[in-house]
Coordinates of C-alpha atoms and ligand atoms in Angstrom, one line a residue:
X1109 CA 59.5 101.4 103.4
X1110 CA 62.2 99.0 102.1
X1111 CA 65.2 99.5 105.1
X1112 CA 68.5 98.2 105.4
X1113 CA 70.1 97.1 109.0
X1114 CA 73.8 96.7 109.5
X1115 CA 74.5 93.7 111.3
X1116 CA 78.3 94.0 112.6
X1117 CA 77.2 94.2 115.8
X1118 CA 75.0 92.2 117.9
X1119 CA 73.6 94.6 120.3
X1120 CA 73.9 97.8 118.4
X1121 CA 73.4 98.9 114.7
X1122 CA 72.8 101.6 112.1
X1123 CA 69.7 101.1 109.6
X1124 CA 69.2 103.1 106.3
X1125 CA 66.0 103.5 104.7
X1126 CA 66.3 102.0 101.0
X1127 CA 65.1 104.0 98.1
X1128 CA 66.3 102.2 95.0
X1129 CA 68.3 98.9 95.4
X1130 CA 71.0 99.0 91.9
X1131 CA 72.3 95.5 92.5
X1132 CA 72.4 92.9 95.1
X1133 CA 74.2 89.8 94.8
X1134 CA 76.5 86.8 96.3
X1135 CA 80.3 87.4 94.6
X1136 CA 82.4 84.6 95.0
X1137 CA 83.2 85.7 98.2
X1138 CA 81.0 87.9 99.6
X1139 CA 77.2 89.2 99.4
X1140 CA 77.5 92.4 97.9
X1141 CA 74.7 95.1 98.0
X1142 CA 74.3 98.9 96.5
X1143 CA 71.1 100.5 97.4
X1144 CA 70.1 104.7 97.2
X1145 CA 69.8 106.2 100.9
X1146 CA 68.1 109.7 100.8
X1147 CA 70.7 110.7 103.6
X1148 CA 73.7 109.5 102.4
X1149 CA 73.1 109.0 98.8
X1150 CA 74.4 105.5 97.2
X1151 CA 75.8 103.2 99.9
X1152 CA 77.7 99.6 99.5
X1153 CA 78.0 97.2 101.8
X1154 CA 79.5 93.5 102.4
X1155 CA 78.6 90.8 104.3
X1156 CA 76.3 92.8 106.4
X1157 CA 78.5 95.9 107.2
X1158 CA 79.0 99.0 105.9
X1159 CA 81.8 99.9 103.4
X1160 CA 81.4 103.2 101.8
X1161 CA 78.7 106.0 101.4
X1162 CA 78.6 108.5 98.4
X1163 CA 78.7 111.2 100.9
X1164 CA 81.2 110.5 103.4
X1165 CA 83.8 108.2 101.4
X1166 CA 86.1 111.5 101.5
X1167 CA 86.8 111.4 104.7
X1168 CA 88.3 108.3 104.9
X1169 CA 90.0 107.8 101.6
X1170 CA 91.8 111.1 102.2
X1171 CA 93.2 110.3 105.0
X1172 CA 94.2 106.8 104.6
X1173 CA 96.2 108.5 101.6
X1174 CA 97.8 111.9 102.2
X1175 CA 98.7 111.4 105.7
X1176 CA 101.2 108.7 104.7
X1177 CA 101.9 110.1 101.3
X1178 CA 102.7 113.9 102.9
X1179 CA 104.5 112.3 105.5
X1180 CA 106.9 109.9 103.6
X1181 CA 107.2 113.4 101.1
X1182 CA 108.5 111.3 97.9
X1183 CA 106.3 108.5 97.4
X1184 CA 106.5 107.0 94.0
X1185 CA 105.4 103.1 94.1
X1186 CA 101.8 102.7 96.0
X1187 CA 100.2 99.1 96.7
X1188 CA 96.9 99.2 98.0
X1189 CA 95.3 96.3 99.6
X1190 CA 91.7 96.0 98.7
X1191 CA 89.7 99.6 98.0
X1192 CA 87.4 97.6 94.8
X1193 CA 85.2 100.6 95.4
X1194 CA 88.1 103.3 94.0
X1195 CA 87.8 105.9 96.3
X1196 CA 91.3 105.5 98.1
X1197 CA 92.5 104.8 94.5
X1198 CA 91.0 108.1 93.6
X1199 CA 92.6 110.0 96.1
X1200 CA 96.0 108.2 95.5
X1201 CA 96.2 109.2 91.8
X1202 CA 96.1 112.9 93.1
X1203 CA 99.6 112.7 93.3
X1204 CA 101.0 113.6 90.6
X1205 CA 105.1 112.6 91.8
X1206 CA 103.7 108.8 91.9
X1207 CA 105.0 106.8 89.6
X1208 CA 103.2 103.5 89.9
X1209 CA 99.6 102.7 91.8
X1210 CA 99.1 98.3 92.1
X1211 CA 95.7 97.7 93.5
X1212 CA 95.1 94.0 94.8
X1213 CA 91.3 93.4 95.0
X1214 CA 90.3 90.4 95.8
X1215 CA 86.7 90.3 94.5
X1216 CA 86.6 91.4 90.5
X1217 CA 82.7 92.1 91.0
X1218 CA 83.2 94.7 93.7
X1219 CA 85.0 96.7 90.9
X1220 CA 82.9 96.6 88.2
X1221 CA 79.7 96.9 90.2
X1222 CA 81.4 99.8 92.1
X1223 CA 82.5 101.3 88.5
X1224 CA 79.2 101.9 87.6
X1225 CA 76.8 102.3 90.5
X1226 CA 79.5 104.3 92.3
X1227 CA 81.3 106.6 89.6
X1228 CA 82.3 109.3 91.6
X1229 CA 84.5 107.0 94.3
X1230 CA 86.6 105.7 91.3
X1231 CA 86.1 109.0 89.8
X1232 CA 88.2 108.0 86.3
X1233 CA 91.0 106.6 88.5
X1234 CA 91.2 103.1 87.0
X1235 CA 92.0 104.7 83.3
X1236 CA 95.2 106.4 84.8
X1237 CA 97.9 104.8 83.0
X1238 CA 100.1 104.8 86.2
X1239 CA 97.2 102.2 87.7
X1240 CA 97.8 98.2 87.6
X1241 CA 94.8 96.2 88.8
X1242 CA 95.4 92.3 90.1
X1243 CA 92.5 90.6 91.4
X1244 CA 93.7 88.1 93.9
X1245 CA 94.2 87.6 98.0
X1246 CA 96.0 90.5 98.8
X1247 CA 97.9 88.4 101.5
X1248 CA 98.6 85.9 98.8
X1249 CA 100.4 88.8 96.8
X1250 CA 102.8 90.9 99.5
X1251 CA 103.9 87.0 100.2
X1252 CA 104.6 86.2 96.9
X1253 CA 105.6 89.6 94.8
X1254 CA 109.6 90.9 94.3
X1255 CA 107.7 94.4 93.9
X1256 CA 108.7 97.3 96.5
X1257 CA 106.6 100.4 97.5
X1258 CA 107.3 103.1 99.7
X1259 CA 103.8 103.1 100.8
X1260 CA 100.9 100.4 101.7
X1261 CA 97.7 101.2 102.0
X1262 CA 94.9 98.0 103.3
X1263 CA 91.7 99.2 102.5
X1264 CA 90.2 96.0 103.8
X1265 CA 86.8 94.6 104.9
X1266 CA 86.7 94.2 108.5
X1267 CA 88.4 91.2 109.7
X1268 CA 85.9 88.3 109.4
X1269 CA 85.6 86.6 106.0
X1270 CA 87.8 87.5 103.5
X1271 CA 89.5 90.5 105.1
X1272 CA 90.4 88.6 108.5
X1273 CA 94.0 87.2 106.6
X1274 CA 94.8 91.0 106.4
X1275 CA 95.0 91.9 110.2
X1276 CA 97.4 89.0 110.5
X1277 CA 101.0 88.8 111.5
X1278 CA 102.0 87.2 108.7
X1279 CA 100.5 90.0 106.4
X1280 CA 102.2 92.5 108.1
X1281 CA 105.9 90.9 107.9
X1282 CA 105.1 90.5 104.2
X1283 CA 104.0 94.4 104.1
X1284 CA 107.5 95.2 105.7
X1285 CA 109.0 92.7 103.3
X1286 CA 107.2 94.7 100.4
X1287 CA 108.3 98.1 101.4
X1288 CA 111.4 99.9 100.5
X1289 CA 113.4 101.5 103.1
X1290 CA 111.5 104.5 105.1
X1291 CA 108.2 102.9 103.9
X1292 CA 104.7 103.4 105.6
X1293 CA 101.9 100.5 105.6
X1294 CA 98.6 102.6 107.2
X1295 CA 95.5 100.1 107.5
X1296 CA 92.2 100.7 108.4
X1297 CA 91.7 99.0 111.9
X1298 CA 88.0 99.4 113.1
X1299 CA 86.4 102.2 115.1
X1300 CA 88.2 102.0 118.7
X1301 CA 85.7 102.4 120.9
X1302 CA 83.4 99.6 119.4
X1303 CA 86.8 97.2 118.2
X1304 CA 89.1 98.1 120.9
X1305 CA 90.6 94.8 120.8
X1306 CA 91.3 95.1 117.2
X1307 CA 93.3 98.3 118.1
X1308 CA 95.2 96.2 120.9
X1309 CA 95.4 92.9 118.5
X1310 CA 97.1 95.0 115.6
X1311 CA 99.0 96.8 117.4
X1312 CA 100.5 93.8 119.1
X1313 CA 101.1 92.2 115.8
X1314 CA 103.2 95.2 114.5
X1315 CA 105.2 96.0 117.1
X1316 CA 107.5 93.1 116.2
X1317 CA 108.2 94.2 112.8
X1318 CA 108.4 98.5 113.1
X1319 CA 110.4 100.4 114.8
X1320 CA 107.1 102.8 115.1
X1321 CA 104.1 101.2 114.8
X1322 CA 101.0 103.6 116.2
X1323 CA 97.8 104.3 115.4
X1324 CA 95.5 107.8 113.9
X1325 CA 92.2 108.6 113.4
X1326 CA 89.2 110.4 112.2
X1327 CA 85.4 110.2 112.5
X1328 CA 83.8 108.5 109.2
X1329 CA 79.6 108.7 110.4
X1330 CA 78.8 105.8 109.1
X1331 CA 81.4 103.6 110.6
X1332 CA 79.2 104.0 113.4
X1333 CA 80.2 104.2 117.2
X1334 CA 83.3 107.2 117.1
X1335 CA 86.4 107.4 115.8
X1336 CA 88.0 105.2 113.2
X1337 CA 91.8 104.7 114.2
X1338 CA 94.1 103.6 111.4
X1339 CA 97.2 101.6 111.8
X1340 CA 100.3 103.4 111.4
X1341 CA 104.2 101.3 110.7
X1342 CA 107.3 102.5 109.4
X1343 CA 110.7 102.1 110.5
X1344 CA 111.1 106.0 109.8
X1345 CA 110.3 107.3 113.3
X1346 CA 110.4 111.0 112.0
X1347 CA 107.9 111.0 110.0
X1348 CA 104.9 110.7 112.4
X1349 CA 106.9 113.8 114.1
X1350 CA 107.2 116.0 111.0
X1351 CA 105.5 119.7 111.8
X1352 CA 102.1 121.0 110.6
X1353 CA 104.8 123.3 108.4
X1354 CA 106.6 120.4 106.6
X1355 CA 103.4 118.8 106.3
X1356 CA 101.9 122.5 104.8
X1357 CA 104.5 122.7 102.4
X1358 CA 104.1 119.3 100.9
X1359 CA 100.5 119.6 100.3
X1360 CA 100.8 122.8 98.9
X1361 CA 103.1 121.5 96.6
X1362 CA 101.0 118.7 95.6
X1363 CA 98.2 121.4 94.5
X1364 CA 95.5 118.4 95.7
X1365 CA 92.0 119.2 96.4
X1366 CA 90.2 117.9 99.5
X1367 CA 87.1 118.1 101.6
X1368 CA 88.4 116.9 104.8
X1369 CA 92.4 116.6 104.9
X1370 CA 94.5 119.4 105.7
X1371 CA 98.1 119.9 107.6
X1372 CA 96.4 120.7 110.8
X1373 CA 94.0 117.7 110.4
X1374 CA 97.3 115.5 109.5
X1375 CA 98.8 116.7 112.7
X1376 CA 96.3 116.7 115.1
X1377 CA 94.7 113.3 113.5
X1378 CA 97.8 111.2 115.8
X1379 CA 96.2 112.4 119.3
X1380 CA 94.7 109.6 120.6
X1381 CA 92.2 109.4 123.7
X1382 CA 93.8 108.3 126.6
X1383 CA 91.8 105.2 126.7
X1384 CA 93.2 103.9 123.8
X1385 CA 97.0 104.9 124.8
X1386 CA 96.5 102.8 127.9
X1387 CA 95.2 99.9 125.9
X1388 CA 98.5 99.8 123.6
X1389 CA 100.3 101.1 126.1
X1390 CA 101.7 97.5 126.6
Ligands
SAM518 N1 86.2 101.5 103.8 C1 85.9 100.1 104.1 C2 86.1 99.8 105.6 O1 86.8 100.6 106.2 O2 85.6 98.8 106.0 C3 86.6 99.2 103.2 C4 86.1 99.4 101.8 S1 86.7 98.4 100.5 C5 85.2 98.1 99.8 C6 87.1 96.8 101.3 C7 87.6 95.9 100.2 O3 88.4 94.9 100.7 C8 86.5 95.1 99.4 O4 86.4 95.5 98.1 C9 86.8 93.7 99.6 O5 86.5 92.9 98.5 C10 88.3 93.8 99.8 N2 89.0 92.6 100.4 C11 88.5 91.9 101.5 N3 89.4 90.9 101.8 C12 90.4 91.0 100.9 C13 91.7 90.3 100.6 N4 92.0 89.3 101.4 N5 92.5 90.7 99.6 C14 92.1 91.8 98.9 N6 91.0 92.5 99.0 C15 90.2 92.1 100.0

């Protein structure tokens, strides 16, 4: 039997059996693969690690998008960073008070492959007429655009290749550039207890630029090893505070469907385990 064998870590990995490879291939800037798992259906990965699975994508591309957008409670500009494979654009477009969605990919191929070996992450979402796509370095774009958004979302790679300019410090004072006043940037930062020093690094390279800067979190299985924490900044230091109630209005309001997200989940998904609080503690 054909397997497949994450390699982001030296010492410890994840390996799925394969039953159908649908395309496999070096993109300009990364090795792309999308191969059939009989456990968690079709799965892509880059590079060697594990991006998204057909069935747990929901987890994460729900909460790297409602929590910000029920917090900030009137979000109509979105920029997400990365995301070719249309889940968190997906999600995102379930809002029906946004106005405008950008989405800077930086590999065209991820897109299209993702359009149609994984239909059900994009789900449509590209044809929504409030959707602009720009292929180019996401950290070339918040540098350069005039645009404003009251919410960022990097949906990056992990950072080593291409996805190692997002975890940067200059990234993140061009996100705060790029956001309008009471703005949120969330990122996705690694799973803690395996990339605790990501957790420490980003946090560090924040702080400087947020008045809150924090993290959250919530299991995805196959970003193997615990919980994935997601980087929290905003210069609005109520809205991490806002009650389960606020927070139950909102969605309520917003009529969206989800699998995993609700306002108790929201609330409960800024606890962190004590040892990471006494690693950013500083
Ligand atoms: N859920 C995944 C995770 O947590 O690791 C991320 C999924 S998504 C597929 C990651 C995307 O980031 C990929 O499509 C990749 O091409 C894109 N990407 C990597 N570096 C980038 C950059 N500098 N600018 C824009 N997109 C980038």
């Amino acid at each position: 039997m054909k397997t497949y064998t994450e390699t982001l870590y030296d010492a410890y990995g994840q390996e799925f059996s394969v039953d159908k490879v649908y395309f496999e291939n070096k993109t300009e800037h990364q090795h792309l693969i999308i191969f059939e798992n009989a456990m968690f259906g079709r799965v892509m990965a880059l590079d060697g690690i594990i991006q998204t699975t057909e069935a747990d994508e929901f987890i994460y591309h729900e909460m790297l998008t409602h929590v910000p957008l029920l917090a900030h409670g009137n979000v109509k500009d979105v920029l997400i960073i990365g995301g070719g494979d249309g889940g968190m654009l997906r999600e995102v477009c379930k809002h029906q008070s946004v106005e405008h969605i950008v989405q800077v990919e930086i590999d065209d191929q991820v897109v299209e492959m993702c359009k149609e070996y994984l239909p059900q992450h994009s789900a449509g979402a590209y044809d929504d007429p409030r959707v602009e796509v720009v292929i180019d370095d996401g950290a070339n774009f918040v540098r350069t655009t005039e645009r404003r958004f009251d919410v960022i979302i990097s949906d990056s790679t992990d950072p080593i290749g291409p996805g190692d300019v997002l975890f940067t410090s200059d990234f993140y004072a061009d996100c705060k550039k790029c956001l309008k006043l009471g703005g949120v940037l969330v990122t996705q930062n690694g799973v803690a207890y395996m990339q605790l020093d990501e957790v420490v690094t980003t946090g560090k390279r924040l702080a400087p630029y947020f008045r809150d800067s924090y993290f959250y979190s919530a299991a995805v299985p196959t970003y193997i090893g615990g919980i994935m924490t997601f980087a929290w900044a905003t210069d609005d230091e109520s809205l991490r505070q806002l009650s389960t109630e606020v927070i139950a209005e909102r969605f309520n309001k917003a009529a969206i469907t989800t699998r995993y997200y609700n306002p108790a989940i929201h609330s409960a998904s800024f606890a962190l385990p004590q040892y990471i609080l006494d690693a950013i503690k500083d």
